[in-house]
PDB file of C-alpha atoms and ligand atoms in Angstrom:
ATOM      1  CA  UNK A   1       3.272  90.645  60.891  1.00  0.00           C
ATOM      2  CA  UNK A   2      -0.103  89.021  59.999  1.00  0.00           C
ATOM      3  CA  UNK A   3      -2.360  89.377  57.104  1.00  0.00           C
ATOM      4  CA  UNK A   4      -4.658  92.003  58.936  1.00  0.00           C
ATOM      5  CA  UNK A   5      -1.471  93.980  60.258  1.00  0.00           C
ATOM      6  CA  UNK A   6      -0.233  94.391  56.506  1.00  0.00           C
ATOM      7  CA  UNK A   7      -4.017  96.035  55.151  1.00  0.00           C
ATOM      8  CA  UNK A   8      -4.137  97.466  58.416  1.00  0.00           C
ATOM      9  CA  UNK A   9      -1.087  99.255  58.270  1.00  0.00           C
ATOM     10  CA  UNK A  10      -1.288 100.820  55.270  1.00  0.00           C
ATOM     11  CA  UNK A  11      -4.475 102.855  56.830  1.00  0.00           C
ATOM     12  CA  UNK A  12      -2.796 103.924  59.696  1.00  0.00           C
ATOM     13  CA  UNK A  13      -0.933 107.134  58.046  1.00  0.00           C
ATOM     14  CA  UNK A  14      -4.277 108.540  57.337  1.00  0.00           C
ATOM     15  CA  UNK A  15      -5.325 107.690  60.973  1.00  0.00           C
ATOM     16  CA  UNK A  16      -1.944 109.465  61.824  1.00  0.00           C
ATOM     17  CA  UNK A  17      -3.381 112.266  59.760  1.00  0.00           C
ATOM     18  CA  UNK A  18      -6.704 112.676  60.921  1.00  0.00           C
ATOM     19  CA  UNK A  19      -7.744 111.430  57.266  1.00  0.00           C
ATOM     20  CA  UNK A  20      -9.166 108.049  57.210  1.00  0.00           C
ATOM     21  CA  UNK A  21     -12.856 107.392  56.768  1.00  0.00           C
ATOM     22  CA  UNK A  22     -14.701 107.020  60.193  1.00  0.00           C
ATOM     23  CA  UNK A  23     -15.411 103.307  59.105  1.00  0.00           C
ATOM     24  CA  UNK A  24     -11.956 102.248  58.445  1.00  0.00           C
ATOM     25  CA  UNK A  25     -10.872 104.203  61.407  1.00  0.00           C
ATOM     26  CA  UNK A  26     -13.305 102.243  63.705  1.00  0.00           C
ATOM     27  CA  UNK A  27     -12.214  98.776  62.198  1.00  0.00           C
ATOM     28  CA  UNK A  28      -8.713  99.903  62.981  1.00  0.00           C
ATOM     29  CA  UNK A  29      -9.108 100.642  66.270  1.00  0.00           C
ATOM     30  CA  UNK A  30     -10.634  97.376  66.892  1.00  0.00           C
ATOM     31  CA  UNK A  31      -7.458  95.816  65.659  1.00  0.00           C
ATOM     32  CA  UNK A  32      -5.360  97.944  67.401  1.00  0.00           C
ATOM     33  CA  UNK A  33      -6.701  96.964  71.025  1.00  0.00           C
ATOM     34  CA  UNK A  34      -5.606  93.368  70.275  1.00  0.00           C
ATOM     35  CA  UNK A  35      -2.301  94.380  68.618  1.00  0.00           C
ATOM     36  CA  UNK A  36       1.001  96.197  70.331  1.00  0.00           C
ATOM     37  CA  UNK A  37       2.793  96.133  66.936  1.00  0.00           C
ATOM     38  CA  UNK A  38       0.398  98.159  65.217  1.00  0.00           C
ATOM     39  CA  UNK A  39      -0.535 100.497  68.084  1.00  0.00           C
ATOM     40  CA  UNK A  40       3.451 100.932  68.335  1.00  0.00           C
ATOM     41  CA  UNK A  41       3.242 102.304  64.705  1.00  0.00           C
ATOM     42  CA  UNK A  42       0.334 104.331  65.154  1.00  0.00           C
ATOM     43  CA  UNK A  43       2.208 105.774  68.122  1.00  0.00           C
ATOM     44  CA  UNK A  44       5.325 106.522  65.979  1.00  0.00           C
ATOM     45  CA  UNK A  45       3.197 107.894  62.799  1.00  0.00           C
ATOM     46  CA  UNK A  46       1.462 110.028  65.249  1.00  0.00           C
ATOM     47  CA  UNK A  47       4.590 111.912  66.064  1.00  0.00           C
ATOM     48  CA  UNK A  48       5.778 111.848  62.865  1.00  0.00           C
ATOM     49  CA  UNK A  49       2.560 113.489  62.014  1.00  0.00           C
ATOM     50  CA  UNK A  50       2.938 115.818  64.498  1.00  0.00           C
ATOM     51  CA  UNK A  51       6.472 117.068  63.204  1.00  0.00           C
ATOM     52  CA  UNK A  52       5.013 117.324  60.058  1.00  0.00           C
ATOM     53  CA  UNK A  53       2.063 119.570  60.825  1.00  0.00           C
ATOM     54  CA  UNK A  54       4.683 121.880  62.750  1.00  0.00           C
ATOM     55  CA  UNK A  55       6.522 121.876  59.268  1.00  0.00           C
ATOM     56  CA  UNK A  56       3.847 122.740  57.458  1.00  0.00           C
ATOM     57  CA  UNK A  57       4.819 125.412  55.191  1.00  0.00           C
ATOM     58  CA  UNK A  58       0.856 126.873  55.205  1.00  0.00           C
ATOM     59  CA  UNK A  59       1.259 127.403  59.295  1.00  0.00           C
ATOM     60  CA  UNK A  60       5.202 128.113  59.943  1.00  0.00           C
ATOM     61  CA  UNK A  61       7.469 129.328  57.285  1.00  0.00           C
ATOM     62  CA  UNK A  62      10.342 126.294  57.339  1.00  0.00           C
ATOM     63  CA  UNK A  63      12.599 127.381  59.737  1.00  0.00           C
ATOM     64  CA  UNK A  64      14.346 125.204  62.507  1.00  0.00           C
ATOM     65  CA  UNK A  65      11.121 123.313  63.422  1.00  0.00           C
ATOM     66  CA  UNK A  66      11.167 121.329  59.495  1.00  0.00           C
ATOM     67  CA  UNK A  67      11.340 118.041  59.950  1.00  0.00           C
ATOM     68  CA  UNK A  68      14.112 116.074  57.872  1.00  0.00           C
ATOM     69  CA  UNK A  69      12.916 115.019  54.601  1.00  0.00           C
ATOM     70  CA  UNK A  70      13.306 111.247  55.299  1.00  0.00           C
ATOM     71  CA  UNK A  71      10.411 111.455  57.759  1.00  0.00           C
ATOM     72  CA  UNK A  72       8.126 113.591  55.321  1.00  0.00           C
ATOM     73  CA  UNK A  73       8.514 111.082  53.065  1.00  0.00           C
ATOM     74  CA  UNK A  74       7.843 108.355  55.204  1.00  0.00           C
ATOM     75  CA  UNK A  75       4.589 109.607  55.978  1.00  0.00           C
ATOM     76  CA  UNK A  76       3.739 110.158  52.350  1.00  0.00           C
ATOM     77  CA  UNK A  77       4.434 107.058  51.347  1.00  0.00           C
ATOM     78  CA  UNK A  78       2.205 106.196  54.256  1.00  0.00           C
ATOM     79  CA  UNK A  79      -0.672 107.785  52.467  1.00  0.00           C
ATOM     80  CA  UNK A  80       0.422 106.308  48.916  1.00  0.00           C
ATOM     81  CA  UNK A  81       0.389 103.168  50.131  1.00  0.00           C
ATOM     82  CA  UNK A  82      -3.338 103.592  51.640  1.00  0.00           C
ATOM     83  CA  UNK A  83      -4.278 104.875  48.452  1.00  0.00           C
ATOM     84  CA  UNK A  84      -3.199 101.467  47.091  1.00  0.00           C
ATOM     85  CA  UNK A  85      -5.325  99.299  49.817  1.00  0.00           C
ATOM     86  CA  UNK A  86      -8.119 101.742  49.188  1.00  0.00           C
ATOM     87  CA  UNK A  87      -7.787 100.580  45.135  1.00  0.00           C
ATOM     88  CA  UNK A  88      -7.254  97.123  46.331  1.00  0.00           C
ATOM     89  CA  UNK A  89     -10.640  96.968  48.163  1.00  0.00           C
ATOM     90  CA  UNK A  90     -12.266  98.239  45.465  1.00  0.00           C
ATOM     91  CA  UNK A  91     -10.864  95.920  43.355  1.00  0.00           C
ATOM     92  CA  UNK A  92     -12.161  93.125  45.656  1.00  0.00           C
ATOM     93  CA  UNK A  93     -15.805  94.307  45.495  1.00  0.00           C
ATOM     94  CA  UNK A  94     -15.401  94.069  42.011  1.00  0.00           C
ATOM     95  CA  UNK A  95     -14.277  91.008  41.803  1.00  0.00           C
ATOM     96  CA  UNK A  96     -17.199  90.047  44.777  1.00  0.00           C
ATOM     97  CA  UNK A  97     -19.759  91.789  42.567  1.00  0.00           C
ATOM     98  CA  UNK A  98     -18.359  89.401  39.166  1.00  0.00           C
ATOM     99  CA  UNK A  99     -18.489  86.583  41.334  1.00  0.00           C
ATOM    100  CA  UNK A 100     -22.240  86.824  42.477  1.00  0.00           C
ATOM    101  CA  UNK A 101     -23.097  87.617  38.768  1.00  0.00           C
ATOM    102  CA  UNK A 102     -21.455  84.524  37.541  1.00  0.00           C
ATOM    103  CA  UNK A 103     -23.381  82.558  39.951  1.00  0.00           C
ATOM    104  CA  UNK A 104     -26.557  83.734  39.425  1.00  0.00           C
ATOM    105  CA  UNK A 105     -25.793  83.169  35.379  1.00  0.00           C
ATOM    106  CA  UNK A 106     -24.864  79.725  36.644  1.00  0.00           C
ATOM    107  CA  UNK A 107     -27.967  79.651  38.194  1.00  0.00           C
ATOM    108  CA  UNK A 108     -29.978  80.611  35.337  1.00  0.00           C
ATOM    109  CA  UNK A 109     -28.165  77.918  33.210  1.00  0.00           C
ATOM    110  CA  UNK A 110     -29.209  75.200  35.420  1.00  0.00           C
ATOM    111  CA  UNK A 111     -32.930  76.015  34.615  1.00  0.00           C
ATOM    112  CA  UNK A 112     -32.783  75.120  31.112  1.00  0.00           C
ATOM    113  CA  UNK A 113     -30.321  71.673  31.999  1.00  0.00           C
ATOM    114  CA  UNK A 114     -31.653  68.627  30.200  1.00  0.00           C
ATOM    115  CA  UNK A 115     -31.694  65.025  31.404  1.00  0.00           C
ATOM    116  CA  UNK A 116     -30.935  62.857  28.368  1.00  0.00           C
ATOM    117  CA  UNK A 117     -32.445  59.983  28.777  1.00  0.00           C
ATOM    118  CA  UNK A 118     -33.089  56.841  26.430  1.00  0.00           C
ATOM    119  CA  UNK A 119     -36.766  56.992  26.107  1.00  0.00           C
ATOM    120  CA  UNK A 120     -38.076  56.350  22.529  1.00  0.00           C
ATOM    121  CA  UNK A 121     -39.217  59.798  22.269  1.00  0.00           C
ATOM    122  CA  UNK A 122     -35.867  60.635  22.641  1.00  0.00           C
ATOM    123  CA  UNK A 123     -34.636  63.762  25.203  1.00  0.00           C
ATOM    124  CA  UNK A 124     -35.906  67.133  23.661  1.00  0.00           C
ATOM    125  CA  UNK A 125     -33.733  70.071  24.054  1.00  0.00           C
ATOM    126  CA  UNK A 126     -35.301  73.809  23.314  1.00  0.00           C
ATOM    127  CA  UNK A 127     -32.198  76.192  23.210  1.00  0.00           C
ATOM    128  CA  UNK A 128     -32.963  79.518  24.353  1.00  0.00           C
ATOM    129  CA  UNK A 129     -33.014  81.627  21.480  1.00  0.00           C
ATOM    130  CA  UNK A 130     -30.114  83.873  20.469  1.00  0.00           C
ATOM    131  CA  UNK A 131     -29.939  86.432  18.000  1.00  0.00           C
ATOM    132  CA  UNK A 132     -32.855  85.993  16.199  1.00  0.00           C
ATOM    133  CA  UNK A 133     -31.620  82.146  15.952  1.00  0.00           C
ATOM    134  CA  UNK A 134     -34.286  79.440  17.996  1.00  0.00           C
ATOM    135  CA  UNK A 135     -34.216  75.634  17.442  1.00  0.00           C
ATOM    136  CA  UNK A 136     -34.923  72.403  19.176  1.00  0.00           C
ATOM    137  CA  UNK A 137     -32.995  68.870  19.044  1.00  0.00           C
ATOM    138  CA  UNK A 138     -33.981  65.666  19.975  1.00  0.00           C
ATOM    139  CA  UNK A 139     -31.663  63.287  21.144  1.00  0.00           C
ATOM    140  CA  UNK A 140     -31.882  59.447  20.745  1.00  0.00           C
ATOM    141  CA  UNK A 141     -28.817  56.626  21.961  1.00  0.00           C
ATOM    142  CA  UNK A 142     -27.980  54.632  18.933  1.00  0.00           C
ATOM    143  CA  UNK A 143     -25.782  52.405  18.440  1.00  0.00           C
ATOM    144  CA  UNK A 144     -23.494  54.686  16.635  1.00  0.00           C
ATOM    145  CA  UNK A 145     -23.290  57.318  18.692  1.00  0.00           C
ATOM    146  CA  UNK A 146     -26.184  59.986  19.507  1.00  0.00           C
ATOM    147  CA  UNK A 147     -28.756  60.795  16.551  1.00  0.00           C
ATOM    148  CA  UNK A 148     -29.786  64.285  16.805  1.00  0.00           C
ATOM    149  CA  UNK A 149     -33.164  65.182  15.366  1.00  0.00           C
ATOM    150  CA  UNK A 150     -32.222  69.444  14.803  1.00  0.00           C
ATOM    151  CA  UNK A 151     -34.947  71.875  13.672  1.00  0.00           C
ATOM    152  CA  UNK A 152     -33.637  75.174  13.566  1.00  0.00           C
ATOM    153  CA  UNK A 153     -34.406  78.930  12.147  1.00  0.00           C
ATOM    154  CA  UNK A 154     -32.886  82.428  11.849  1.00  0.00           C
ATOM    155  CA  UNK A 155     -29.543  81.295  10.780  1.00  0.00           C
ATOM    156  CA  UNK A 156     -27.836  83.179   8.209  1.00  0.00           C
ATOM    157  CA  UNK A 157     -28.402  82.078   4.734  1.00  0.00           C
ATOM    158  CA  UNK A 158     -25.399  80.626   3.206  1.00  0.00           C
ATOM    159  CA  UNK A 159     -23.297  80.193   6.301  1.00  0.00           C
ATOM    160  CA  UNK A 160     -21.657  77.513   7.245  1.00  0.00           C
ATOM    161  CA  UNK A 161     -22.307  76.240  11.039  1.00  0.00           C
ATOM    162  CA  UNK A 162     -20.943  72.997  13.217  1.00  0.00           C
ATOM    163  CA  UNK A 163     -23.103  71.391  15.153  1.00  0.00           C
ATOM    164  CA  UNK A 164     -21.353  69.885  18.685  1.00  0.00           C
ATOM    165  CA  UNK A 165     -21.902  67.644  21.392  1.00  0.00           C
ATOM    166  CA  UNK A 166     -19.360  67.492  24.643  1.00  0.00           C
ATOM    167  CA  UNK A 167     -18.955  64.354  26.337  1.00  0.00           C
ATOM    168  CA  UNK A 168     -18.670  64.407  30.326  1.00  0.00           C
ATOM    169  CA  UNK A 169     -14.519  64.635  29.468  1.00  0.00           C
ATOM    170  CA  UNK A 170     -14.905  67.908  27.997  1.00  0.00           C
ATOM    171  CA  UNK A 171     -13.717  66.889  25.062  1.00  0.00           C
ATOM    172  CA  UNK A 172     -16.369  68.192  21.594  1.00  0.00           C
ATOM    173  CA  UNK A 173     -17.642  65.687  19.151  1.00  0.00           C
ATOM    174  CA  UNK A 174     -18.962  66.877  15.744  1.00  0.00           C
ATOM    175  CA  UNK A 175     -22.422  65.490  15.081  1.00  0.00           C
ATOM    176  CA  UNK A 176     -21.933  67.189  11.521  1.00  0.00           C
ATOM    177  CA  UNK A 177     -22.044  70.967   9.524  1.00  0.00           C
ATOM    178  CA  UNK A 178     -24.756  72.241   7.970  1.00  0.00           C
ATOM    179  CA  UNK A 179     -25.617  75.415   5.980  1.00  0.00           C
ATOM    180  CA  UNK A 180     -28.187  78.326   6.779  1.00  0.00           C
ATOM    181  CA  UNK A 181     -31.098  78.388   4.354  1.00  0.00           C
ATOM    182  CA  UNK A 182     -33.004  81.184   5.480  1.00  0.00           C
ATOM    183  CA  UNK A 183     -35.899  79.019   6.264  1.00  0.00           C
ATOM    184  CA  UNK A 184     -36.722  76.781   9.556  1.00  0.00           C
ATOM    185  CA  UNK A 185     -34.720  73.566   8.597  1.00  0.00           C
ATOM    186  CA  UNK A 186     -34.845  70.184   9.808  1.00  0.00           C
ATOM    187  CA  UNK A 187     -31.471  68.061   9.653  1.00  0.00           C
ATOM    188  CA  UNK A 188     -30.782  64.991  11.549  1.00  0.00           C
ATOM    189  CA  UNK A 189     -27.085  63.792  12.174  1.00  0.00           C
ATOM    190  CA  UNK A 190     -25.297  61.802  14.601  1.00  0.00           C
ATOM    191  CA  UNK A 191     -22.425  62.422  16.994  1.00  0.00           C
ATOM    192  CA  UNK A 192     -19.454  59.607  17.756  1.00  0.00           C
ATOM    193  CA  UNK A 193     -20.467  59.603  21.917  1.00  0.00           C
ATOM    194  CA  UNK A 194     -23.052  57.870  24.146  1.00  0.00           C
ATOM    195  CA  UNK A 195     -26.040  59.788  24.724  1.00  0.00           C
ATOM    196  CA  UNK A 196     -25.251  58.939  28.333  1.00  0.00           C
ATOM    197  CA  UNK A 197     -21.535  60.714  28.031  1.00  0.00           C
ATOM    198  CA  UNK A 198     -23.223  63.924  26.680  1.00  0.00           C
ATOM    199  CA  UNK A 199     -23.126  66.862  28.454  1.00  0.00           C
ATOM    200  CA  UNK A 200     -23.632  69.597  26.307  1.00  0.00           C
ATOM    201  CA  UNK A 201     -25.187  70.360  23.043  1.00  0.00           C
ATOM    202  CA  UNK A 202     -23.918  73.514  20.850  1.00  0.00           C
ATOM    203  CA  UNK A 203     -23.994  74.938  17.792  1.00  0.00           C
ATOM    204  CA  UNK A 204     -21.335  77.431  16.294  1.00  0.00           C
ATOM    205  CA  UNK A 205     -20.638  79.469  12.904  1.00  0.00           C
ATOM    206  CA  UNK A 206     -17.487  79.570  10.733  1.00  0.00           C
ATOM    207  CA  UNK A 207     -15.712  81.915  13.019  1.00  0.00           C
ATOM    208  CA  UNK A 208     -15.917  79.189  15.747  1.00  0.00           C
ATOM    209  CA  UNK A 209     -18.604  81.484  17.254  1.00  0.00           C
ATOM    210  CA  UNK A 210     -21.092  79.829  19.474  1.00  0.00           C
ATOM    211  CA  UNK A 211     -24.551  80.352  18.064  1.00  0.00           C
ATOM    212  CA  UNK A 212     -26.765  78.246  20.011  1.00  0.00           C
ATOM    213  CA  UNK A 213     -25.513  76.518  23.405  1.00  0.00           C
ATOM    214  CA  UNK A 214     -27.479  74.275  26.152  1.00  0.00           C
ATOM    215  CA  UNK A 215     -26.128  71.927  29.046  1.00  0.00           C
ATOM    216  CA  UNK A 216     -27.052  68.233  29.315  1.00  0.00           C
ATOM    217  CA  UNK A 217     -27.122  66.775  32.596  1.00  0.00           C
ATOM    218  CA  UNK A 218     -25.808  63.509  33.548  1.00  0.00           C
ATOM    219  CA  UNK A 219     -28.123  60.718  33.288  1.00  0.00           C
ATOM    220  CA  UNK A 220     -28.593  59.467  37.013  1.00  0.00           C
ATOM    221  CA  UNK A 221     -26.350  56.640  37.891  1.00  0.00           C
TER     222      UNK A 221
HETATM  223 ZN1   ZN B 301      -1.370  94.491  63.908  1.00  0.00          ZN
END
């Protein structure tokens, strides 16, 4: 049984019913030209349906024409188990609907990516301001590592906060901590990685919090 058989199938006890939503219905049929397995099913849920609906206590007492239990309960775990696809296909859009709003937040990050470069003016970043918290860096290639030239306000006064850079390995480098004063600030300190390796500039408080975050592209080759 393939992939479509399996979601199909679980629709086809509403079908059987005369319960599935027109639009489901119509994508079943479709499958159902191409597929003898599933009509065969359809076929068989059909009668079962059938037996049922002469069961039904609301038009015939019981009596003789009840069907046994076993199929009653085959058909109704029919219908539980298209409950479940219907869940699952919500589930799905979901999950389509995350996915399209994590790319257009990707998007949206790769307006503000940076080029470093190793110009002597150095490569200027201007986070986008968070919280009431803005700043700027600029970047220069040292010898030692990457200077950062930080100028930052809104921070908290008296709280402590780590400034970061990540190389292209993912791995973080401290360029050094720093205190809020309260005041716009200006602090320069260097990070142990090639301006080159960067790839991300961030800033975060004592609670490992990130507080101020931009991407660095790669330099091109
Ligand atoms: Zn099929």
């Amino acid at each position: 049984m393939s992939d479509a058989c399996r979601e199909l199938r679980a629709a086809l006890g509403a079908v059987a019913l005369g319960r599935a939503d027109p639009a489901e219905e119509i994508a079943l049929r479709a499958h159902l030209d191409g597929c003898a397995e599933c009509r065969a099913e359809l076929r068989e849920l059909t009668s079962v349906a059938a037996a049922l609906a002469l069961g039904d206590p609301s038009r015939d007492m019981g009596g003789p024409t009840q069907p046994p239990l076993a199929l009653e309960k085959r058909v109704l775990g029919r219908l539980a188990d298209e409950r479940d696809a219907r869940r699952a296909r919500t589930r799905r859009r979901v999950a389509v609907v995350a996915a399209t709003a994590t790319a257009i937040a990707a998007a949206l990050v790769a307006f503000v990516l940076v080029m470093p470069d190793s110009s002597p003016s150095g490569t200027r970043v201007v986070f986008a301001s968070h919280a009431g918290v803005s700043a700027a860096a600029t970047l220069h290639s040292r010898s030692a590592g990457t200077e950062v030239a930080f100028h930052v306000s809104g921070l908290d006064q008296g709280d402590s906060y780590w400034l970061w850079l990540t190389g292209a390995d993912g791995q973080r480098i401290g360029a050094g901590t720093f205190r809020g004063t309260g005041t716009p600030t200006d602090l320069v300190m260097t990070a142990a990685i090639p301006l080159a390796d960067a790839r991300r500039i961030w800033v975060t408080d004592d609670h490992d919090k990130v507080v101020l975050d931009e991407r660095l592209l790669a330099p091109p080759a």
